Short mmCIF file of C-alpha atoms in Angstrom, two decimals:
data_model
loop_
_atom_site.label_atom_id
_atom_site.label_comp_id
_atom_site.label_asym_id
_atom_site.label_seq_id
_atom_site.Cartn_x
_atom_site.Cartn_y
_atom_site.Cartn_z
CA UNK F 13 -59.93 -50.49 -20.48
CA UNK F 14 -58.65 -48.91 -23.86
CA UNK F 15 -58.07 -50.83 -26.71
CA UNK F 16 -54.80 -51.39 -28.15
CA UNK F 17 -55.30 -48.87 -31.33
CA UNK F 18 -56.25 -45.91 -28.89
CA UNK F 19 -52.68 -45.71 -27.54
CA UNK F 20 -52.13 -44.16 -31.30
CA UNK F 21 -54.76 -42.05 -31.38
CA UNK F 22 -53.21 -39.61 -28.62
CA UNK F 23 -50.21 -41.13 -27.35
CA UNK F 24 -50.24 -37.91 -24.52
CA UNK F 25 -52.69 -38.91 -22.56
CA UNK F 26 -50.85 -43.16 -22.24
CA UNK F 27 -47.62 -41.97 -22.35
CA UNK F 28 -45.84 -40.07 -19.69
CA UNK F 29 -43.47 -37.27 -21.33
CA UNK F 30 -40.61 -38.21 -19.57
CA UNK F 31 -38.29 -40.54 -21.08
CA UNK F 32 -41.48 -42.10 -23.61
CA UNK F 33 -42.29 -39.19 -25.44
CA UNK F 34 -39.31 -36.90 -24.87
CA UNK F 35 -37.30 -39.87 -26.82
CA UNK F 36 -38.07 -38.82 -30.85
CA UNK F 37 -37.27 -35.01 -30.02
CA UNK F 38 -34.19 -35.71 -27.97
CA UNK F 39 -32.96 -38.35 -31.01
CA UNK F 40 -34.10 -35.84 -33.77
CA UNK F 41 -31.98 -33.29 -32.30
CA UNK F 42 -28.84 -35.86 -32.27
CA UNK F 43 -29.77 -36.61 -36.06
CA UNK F 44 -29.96 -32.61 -36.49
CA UNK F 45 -26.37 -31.83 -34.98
CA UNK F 46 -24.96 -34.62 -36.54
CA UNK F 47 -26.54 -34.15 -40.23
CA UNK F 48 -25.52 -30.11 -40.00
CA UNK F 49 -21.96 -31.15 -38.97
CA UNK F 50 -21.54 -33.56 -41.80
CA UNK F 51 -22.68 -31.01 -44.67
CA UNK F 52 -20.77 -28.42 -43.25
CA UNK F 53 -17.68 -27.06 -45.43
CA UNK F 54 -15.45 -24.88 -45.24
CA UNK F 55 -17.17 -21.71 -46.79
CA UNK F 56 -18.77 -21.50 -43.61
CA UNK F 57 -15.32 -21.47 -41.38
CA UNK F 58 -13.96 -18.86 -44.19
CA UNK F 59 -17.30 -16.40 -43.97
CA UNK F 60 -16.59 -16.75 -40.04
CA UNK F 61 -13.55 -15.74 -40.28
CA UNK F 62 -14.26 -12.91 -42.87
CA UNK F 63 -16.28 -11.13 -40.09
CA UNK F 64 -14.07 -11.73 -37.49
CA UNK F 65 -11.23 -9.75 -39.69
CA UNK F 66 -14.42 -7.25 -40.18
CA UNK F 67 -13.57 -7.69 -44.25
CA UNK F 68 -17.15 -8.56 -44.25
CA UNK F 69 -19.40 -5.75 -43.04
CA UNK F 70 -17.38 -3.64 -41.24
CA UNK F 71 -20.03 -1.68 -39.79
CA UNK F 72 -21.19 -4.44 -38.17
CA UNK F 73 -18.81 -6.31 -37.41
CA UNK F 74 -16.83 -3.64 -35.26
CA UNK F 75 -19.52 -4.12 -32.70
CA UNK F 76 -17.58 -5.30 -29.43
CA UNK F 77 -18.87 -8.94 -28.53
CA UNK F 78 -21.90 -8.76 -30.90
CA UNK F 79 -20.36 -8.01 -33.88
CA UNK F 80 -18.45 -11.26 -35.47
CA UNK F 81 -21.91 -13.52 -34.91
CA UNK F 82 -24.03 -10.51 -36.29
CA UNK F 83 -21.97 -10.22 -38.94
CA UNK F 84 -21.83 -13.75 -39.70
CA UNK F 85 -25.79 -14.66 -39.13
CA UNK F 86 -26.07 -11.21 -41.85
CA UNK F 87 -23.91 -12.28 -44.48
CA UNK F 88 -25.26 -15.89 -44.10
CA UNK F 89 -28.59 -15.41 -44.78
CA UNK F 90 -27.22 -12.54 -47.98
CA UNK F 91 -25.39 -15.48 -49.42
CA UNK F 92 -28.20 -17.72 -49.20
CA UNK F 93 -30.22 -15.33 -51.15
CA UNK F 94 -27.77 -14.98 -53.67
CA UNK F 95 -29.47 -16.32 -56.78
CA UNK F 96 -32.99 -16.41 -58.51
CA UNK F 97 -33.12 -20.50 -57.47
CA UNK F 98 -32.44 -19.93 -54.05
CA UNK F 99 -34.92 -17.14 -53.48
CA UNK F 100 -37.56 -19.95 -54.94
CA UNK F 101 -36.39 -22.24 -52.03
CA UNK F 102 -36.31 -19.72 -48.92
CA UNK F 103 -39.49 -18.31 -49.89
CA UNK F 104 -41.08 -21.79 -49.66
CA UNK F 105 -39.35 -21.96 -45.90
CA UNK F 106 -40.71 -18.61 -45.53
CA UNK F 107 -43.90 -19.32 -45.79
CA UNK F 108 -43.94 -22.84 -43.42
CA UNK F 109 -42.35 -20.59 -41.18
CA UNK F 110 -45.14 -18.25 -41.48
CA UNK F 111 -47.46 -20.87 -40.68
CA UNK F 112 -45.70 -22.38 -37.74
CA UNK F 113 -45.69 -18.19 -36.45
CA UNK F 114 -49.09 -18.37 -36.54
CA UNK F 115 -50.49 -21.32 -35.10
CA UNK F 116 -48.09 -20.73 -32.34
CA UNK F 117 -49.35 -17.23 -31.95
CA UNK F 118 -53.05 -18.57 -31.70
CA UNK F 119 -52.21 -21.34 -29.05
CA UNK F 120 -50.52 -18.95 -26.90
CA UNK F 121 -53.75 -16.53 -27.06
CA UNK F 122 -55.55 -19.60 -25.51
CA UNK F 123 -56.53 -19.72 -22.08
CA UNK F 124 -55.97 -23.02 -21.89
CA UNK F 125 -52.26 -22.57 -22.28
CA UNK F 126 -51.66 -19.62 -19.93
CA UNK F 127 -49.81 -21.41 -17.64
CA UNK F 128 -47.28 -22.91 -20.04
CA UNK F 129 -44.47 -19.91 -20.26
CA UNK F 130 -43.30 -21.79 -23.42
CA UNK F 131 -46.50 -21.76 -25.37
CA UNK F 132 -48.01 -18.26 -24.29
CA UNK F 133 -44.89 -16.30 -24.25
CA UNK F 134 -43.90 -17.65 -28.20
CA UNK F 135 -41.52 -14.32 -28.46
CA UNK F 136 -38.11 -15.80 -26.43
CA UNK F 137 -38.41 -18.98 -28.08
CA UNK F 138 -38.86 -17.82 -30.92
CA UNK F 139 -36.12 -15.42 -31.00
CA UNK F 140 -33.43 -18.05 -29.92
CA UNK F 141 -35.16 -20.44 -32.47
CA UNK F 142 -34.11 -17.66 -34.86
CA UNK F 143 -30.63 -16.31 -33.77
CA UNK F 144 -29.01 -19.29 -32.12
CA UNK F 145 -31.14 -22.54 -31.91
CA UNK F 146 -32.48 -23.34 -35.34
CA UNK F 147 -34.16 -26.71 -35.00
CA UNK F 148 -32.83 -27.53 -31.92
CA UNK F 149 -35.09 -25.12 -30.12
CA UNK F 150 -38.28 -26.77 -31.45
CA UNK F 151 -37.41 -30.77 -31.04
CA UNK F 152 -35.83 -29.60 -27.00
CA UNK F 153 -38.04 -26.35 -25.99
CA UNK F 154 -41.24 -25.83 -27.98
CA UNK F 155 -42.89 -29.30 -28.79
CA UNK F 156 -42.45 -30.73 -25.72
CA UNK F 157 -43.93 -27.65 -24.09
CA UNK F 158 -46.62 -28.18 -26.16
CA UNK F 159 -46.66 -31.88 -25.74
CA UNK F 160 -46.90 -31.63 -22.29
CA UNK F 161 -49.89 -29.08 -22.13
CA UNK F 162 -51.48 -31.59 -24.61
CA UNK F 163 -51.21 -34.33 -21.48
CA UNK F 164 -53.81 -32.42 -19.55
CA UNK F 165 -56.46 -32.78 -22.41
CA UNK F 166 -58.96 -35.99 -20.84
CA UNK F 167 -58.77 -38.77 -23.52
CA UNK F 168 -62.43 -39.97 -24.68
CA UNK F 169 -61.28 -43.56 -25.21
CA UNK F 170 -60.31 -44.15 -21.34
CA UNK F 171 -64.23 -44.40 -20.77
CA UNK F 172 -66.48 -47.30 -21.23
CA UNK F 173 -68.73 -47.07 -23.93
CA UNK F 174 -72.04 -45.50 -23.15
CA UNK F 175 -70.42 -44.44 -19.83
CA UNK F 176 -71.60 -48.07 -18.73
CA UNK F 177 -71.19 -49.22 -15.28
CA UNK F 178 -69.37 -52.23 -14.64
CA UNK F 179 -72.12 -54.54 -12.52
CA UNK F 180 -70.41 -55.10 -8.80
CA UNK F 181 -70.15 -59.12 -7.75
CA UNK F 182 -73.53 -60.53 -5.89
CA UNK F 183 -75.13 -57.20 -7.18
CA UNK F 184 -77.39 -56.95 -10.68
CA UNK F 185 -76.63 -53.44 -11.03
CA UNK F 186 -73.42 -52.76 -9.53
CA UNK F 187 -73.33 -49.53 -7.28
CA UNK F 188 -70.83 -47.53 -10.00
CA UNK F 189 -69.76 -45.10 -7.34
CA UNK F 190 -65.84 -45.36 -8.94
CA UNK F 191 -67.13 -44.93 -12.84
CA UNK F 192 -69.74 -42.02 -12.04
CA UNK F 193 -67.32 -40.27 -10.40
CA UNK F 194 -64.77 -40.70 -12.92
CA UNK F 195 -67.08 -39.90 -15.19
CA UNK F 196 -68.17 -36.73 -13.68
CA UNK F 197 -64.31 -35.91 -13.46
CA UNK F 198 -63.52 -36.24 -17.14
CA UNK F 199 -66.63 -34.60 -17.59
CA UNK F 200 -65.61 -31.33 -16.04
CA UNK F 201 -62.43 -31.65 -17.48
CA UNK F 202 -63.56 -31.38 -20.86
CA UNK F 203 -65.61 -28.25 -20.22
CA UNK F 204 -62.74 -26.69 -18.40
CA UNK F 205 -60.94 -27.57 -22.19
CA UNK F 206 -63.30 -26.54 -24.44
CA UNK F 207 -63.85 -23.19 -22.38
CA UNK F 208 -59.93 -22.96 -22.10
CA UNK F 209 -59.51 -22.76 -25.81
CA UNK F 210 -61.24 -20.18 -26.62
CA UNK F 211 -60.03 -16.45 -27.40
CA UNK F 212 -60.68 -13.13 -27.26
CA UNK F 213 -62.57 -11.62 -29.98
CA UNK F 214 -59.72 -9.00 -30.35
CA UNK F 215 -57.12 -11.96 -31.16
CA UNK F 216 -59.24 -12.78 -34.29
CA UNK F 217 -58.00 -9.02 -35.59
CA UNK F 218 -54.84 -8.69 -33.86
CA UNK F 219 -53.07 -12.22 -34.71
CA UNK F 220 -53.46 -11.97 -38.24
CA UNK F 221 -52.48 -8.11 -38.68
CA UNK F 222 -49.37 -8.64 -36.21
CA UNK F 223 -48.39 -11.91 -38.35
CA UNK F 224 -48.46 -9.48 -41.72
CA UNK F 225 -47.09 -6.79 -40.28
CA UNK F 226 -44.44 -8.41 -38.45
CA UNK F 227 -43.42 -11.14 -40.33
CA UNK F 228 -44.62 -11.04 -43.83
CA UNK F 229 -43.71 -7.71 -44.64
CA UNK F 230 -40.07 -7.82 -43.85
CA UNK F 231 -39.96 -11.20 -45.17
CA UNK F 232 -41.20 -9.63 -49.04
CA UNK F 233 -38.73 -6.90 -48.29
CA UNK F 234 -35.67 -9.31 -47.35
CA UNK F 235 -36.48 -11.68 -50.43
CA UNK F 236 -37.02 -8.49 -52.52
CA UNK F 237 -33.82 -6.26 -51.57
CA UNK F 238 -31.69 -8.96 -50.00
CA UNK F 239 -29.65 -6.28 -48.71
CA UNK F 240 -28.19 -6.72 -44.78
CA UNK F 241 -30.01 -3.74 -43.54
CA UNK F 242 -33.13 -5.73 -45.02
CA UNK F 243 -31.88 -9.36 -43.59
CA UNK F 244 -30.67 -7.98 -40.23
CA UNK F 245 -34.27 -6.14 -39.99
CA UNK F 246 -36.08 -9.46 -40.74
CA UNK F 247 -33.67 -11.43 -37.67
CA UNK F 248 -36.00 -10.01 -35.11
CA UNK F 249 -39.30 -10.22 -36.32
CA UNK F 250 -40.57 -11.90 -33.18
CA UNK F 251 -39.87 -9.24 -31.48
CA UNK F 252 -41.74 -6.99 -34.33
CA UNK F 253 -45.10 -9.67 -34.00
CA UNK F 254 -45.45 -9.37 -30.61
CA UNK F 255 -45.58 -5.73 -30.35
CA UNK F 256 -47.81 -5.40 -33.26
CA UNK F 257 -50.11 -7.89 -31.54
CA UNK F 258 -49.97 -6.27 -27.86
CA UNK F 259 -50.74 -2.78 -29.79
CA UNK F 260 -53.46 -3.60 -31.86
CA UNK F 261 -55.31 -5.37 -28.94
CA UNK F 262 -54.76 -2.91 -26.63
CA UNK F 263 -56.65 -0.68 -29.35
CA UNK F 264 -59.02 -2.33 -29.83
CA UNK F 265 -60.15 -3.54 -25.99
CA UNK F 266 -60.49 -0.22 -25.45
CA UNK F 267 -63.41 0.17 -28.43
CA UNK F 268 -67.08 -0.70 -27.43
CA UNK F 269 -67.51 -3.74 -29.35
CA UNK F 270 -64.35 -5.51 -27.59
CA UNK F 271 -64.45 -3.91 -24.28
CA UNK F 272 -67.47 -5.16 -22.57
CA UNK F 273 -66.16 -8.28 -20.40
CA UNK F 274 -63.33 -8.87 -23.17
CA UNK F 275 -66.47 -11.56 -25.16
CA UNK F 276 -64.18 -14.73 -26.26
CA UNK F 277 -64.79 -17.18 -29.50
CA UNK F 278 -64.12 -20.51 -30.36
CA UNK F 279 -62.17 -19.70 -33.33
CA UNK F 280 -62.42 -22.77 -35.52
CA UNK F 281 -66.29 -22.56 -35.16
CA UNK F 282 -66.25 -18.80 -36.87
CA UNK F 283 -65.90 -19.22 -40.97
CA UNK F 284 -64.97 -15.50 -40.88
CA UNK F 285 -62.60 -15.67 -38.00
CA UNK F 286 -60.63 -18.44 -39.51
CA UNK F 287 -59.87 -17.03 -43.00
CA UNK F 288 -59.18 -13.60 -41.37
CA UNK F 289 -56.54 -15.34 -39.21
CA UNK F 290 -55.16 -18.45 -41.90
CA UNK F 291 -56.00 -17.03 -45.48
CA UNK F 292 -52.60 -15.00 -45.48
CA UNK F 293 -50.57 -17.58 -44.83
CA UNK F 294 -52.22 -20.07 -47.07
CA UNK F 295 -52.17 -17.48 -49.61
CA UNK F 296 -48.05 -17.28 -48.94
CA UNK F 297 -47.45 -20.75 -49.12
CA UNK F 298 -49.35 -21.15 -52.38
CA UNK F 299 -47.36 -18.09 -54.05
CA UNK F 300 -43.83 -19.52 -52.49
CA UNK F 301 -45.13 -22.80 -54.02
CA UNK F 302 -45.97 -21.48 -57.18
CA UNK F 303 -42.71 -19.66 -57.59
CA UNK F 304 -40.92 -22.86 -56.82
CA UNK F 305 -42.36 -25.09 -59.10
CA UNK F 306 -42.18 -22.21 -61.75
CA UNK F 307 -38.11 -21.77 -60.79
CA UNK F 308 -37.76 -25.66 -61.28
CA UNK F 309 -38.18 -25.49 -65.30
CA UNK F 310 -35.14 -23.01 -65.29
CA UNK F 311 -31.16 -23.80 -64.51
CA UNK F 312 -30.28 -23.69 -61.53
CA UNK F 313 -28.18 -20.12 -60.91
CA UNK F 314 -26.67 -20.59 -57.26
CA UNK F 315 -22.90 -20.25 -56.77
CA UNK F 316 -21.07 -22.79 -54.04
CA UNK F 317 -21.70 -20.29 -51.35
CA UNK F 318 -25.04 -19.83 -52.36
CA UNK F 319 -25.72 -23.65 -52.30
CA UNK F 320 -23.98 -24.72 -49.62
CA UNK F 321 -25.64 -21.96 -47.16
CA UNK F 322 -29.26 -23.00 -48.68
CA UNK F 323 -28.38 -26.66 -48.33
CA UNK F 324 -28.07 -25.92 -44.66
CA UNK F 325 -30.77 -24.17 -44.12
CA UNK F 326 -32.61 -26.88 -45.87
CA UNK F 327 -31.50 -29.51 -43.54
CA UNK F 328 -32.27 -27.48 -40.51
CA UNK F 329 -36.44 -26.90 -41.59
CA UNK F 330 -36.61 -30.62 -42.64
CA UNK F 331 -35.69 -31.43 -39.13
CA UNK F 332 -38.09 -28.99 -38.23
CA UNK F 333 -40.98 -30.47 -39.97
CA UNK F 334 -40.15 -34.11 -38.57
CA UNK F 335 -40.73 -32.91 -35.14
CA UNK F 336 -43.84 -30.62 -36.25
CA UNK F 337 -45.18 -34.01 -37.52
CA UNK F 338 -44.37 -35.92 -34.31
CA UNK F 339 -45.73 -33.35 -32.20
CA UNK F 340 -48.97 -33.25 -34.02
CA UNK F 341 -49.02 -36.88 -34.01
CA UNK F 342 -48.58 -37.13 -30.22
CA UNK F 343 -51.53 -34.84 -29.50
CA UNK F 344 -53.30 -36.23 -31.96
CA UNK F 345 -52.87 -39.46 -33.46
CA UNK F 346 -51.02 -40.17 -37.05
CA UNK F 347 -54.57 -38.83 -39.17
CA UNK F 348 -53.76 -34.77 -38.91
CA UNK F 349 -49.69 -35.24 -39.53
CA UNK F 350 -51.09 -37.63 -42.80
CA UNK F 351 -52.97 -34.69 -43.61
CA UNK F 352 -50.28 -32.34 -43.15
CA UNK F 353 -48.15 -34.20 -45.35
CA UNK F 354 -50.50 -34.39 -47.85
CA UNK F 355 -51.69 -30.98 -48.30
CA UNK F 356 -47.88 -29.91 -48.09
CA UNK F 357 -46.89 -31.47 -51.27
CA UNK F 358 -50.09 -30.15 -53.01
CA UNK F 359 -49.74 -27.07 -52.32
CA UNK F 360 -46.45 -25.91 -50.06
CA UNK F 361 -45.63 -26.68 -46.72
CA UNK F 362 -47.38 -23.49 -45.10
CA UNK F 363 -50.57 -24.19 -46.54
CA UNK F 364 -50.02 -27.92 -45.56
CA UNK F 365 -49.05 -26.90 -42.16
CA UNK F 366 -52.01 -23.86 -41.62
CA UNK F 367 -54.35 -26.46 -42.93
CA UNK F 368 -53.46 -29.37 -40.64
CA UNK F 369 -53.48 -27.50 -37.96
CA UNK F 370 -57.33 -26.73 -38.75
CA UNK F 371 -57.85 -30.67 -38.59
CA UNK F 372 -55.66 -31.30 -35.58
CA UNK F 373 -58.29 -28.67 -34.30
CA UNK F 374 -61.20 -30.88 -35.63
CA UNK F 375 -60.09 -33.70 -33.68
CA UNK F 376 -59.47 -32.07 -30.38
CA UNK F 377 -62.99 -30.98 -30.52
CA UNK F 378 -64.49 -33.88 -31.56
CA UNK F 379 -62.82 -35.94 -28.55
CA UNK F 380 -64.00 -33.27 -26.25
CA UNK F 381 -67.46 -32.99 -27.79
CA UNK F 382 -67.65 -37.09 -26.46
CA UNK F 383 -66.62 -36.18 -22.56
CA UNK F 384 -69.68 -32.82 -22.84
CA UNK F 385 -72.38 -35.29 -22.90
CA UNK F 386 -73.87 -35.30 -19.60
CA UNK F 387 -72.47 -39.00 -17.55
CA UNK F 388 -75.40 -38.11 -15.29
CA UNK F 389 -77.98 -37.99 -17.81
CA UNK F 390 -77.08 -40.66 -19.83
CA UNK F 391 -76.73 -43.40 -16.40
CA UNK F 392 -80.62 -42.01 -15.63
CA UNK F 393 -81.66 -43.24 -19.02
CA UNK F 394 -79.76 -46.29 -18.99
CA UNK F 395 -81.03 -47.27 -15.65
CA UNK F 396 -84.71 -46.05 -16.78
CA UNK F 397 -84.16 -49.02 -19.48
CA UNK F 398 -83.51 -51.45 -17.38
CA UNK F 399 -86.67 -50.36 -14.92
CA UNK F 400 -88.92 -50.82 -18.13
CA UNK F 401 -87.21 -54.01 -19.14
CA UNK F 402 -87.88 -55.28 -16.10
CA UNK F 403 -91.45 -54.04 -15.75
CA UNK F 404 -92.22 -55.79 -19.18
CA UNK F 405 -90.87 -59.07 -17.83
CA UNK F 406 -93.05 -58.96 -14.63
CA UNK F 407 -95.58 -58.31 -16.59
CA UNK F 408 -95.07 -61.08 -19.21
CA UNK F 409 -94.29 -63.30 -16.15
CA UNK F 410 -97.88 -62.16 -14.36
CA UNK F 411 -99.39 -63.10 -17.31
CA UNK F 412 -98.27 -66.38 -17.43
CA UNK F 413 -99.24 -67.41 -14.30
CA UNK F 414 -103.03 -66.11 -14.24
CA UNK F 415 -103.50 -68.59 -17.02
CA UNK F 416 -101.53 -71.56 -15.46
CA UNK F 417 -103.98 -73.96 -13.27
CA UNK F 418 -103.55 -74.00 -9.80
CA UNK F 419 -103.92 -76.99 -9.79
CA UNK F 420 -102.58 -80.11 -12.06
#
């Protein structure tokens, strides 16, 4: 039987999704509608209304149906980047939302997670998460699809330790039939993991040049113009990732190297393939960091527009990063979100999120490296122990009685 602690350590595999688990995202999500609705003013209502006039940005907001939301989402996001102290502040959001693009990328190259629509078709999601959603896409959409994938992983601490076999009444041994096979079970269901998580050797190029491409780049030219044509660009760079990413592997499965049975990788076991895919959004993070902390010794420049937009957007990534932290903590117990945490204030969320991520990875693999040891094996040797142990007692016992008279 588990201990009490191991409920903690992966609440996914004790815990069924549905209410237990689904109950933080579903209450986060109340918090998130009601804390948006109570900072909410009025400049928001008056820039609505503004587009729906088509005062604002006439050329887009003359598009039948489209136009008054466009319009609005556009001149949002341009008021939010209105000043030298906001730009500090969305470039740090920037780059955690760089991070959370990529991680999210790499699980959904997984095999493991090809049957989870949510988690290996990111670009829907993440295109409502963008134009409508906000938070409420991630705390009722994306973490539990990724909590519930996370439920199939076999927990190490449901087995007894050393794969022991409990001993069977009137028996000295105990027949084990129930824990070998259970054994045997989580056994194959930790190489059916570990092989699961692995990706294509073409992912290790393609993620991280679809990511820059994609993302980064319009991001530096949205934060560096902060025109509309510029903002309105950036809206759909989900759209922009995944084609990058479907082009550059389809170029590159058809080269030598990466066509010959498409050869897969466990990424986190690759030095190389780990800063090609994470060193560009650490790098981010640490320059949006920088340029924050630099930004904090001047006055702050942002007009009530300005603040009030930036102040929501705020409040919609905090939210964002409590159910990040949940999630993480639900696949993996509360070590990789205290790491997370961490390593975010040091140095900027999308470092602290990139580099979490890398230790949420650890941990996986260490609780699957526990069910790849062979329960066959190891009952063999235990029950060659007790052969020998009981071998050196006959024989201590044989001794005994050759020197003992026969007679008294």
């Amino acid at each position: 039987m588990p201990s009490d602690t191991s409920h903690w350590r992966r609440p996914a595999q004790h815990f069924p999704l549905f209410p237990h688990l689904a109950i933080v995202p579903a209450l986060l999500a109340v918090a998130t509608a009601i804390s948006l609705f109570a900072h909410s003013d009025v400049n928001a209502a008056l820039l609505w209304s503004q587009c729906h006039a088509r005062s604002v940005l006439p050329a887009l907001s003359r598009v039948p149906v489209l136009g008054t939301p466009a319009c609005f989402l556009v001149s949002f996001f341009h008021a939010a980047l209105d000043s030298f102290r906001s730009k500090a502040v969305i470039s740090v959001i920037l780059g955690f939302v760089g991070s959370l693009l990529t991680v999210s990328t790499v699980e959904s190259a997984r095999r493991v997670n090809a049957k989870n629509p949510v988690v290996s078709m990111p670009t829907l999601p993440w295109m409502v998460f963008n134009l409508v959603g906000g938070a409420l896409v991630w705390q009722l959409v994306i973490a539990p699809a990724f909590i519930l994938g996370a439920k199939a992983w076999p927990a190490p601490e449901n087995r007894n330790k050393n794969n022991r076999r409990p001993a069977a009444a009137g028996d000295g041994h105990g027949d084990g039939d129930g824990e070998e096979g259970r054994g045997e079970h989580e056994h194959d269901a930790a190489v059916r993991v570990d092989e699961g998580r692995r990706v294509a050797q073409a992912e290790v190029i393609a993620i991280p040049l679809a990511v820059t491409l994609g993302y980064y780049v319009p991001s530096a030219w949205m934060l560096a113009a902060t025109s509309p044509a510029a903002i309105g660009a950036w809206l759909f760079f989900p759209v922009y990732v995944s084609l990058a990413r479907q082009s550059v592997r389809y170029l590159l499965t058809r080269m030598g190297r990466f066509r010959s049975g498409r050869p897969t990788i466990h990424l986190e076991s690759h030095a190389w393939s780990l800063a090609a895919v994470y060193a560009v959004p650490i790098l981010c993070s640490l320059l949006a960091h920088g340029f924050m902390i630099g930004n904090l010794t001047r006055g702050d420049d942002r007009k009530e527009l300005t603040r009030s937009a930036v102040q929501f957007i705020e409040i919609d990534f905090q939210f964002i990063g409590l159910t990040f932290l949940y999630w993480v903590f639900v696949e993996v117990g509360w070590r990789a979100p205290l790491a997370i945490v961490g390593s975010s204030v040091l140095l900027g969320p999308g470092a602290g999120t990139a580099l979490g991520w890398l230790y949420r990875e650890k941990l996986i693999t260490s609780g699957l490296n526990l069910q790849l040891s062979n329960p066959v094996e190891e009952e063999e040797e235990e029950e060659e122990g007790v052969v020998q142990n009981e071998d050196e007692e006959r024989g201590r016992r044989g001794q005994a009685d050759e020197q003992t008279p026969l007679i008294r």
